[in-house]
Each structure stands twice: as structure tokens, then as C-alpha cells.
Amino acid sequence: KLSCVDERLAVLTNNGNVCIFHDQTLLAQLDEPQKPLKQRTYHSFAWSPDGKFVILGNEDSELVIFAINRAREGISFTYNSSIRLDHSSTEWVIEIEWKRNIIAVSLSDNSAYVLNYENFQVQPEPHKIKKPSRFKITDVQVVNENVLLVTTGSLHRFNTKTGSASSVSLESCDEFYIIPIESKNCAILLSNKTSCKINLNGEISLQPDDVVSPHIESKFKKWNTVFNEFNKYE
């Protein structure tokens, strides 16, 4: 992921390390060597929108925040604080989405949390917006004041202003991903077969998508005609 503020590149490795690059130069490898392995093995990260922090998710249901220090002699990263999402579990933090003052997080047990960040001098309180489930969370996105989660067969919405939660069933169990369209307060749910539009004004509702869906469905039908004439494969 590229930083929104400068052209620093953060890379998550297969070993659970987060490395920071500028062009071809390795600037830092974020780590806390004095801590146990599960607390310093990371599976997700996000840059802060203002470019002052980078937040990492470890294997102990914990968010680890590093401050970014810019000086004339260069850039450095120092440990700032940690936020424990759930004191009763040690699940992996597998996805972090940070937009404006909203941090949305999903864990390996398919639970989800939201944090309202104002200033890390005052630690934000994690708020659980989804209980653990056997249905995999495939994507997490923040669209204006809404946190959207898509799982197998369902779409979940949490409004950070009102504190209300709602969900809607999807017509298929495809693996959907969320494309935010913040200017229209909506989003598109996209799979490898089809897509639909999510209207976020008022009650959550699914609408036909007349922009992307026709192209996807046309390619899917063509693939079935050419390579899958007996309809044996998904």
C-alpha cells in the first residue's frame, strides 16, 4: 500500500513483517523485538489518512500503532501505543481500513470492530459491530459514515453516527468485494460473475447495477460458451 501523503510503500511479507520502502530503499522494518512472537507477527496494516501513523494488526487481537517522524535527516518510525480489541480472545487481525477518523477492523473469527480515532493521546475504545461467525468476511470498507462488511451470503452495515446496524441477504454466495462511491453515498458489490449497487441513503437496499454488471455477465456467458459448454465448472 502507498501512503496517501507521500510515496512511501508499505509491504506485508509472508513472514508477518511490515517493511517500509521509498523507491528501492528499505527505510524501516516495523518490529518490537522485546515482545512475544504472536504480538510482533502482523497480518494487516493501514496508513493514517494524515500520514502521521501506520497501524498494524497482530496475532493477539491487537492493533499496534507506530508514529511517523519526519525530520531533515530523514524519516523514522517509533512505537506509539497498542489497542487490545478483545481481552478474551487471541484472534488474528486480518484487515484494517482507515478513512478520516474511522478505523474498521476484521478478525480471523469473522468478528469486526470499529474505532473512532480523534487523537492517539486519548486511546479510542473499540466497539464490536459484528459477532464471530463461520461465514468469512471477504471485504471491509468505509463509505462516508458507514462501515460495510460483506460475508458469504450477506452484507452488513454499521452507521458510525447513529450507532445503528443492519444487514441484507445477497442473492448468491459468491465472494463479493466492495467498491466505494462516496460522492453518491453508495457502493458497488462486485464478484467474478455479477455486481449490484448498494444505496446507503436511508435503509440499506440493493439495486441493479447497469454500469459494471452487463460487462461481467457478458464475459461470464462467453466463457461458459467457449470453455464450459457442458456447464461443469463455476
mmCIF file of C-alpha atoms in Angstrom, residues 43 46 49 145 186 228:
data_model
loop_
_atom_site.group_PDB
_atom_site.id
_atom_site.type_symbol
_atom_site.label_atom_id
_atom_site.label_comp_id
_atom_site.label_asym_id
_atom_site.label_seq_id
_atom_site.Cartn_x
_atom_site.Cartn_y
_atom_site.Cartn_z
ATOM 1 C CA HIS A 43 -1.250 -9.840 9.071
ATOM 2 C CA ALA A 46 -3.068 0.706 7.196
ATOM 3 C CA PRO A 49 -5.094 9.500 6.301
ATOM 4 C CA GLU A 145 -20.056 7.444 7.946
ATOM 5 C CA CYS A 186 -23.340 4.281 -2.372
ATOM 6 C CA ASN A 228 -17.596 -24.680 -20.411
#
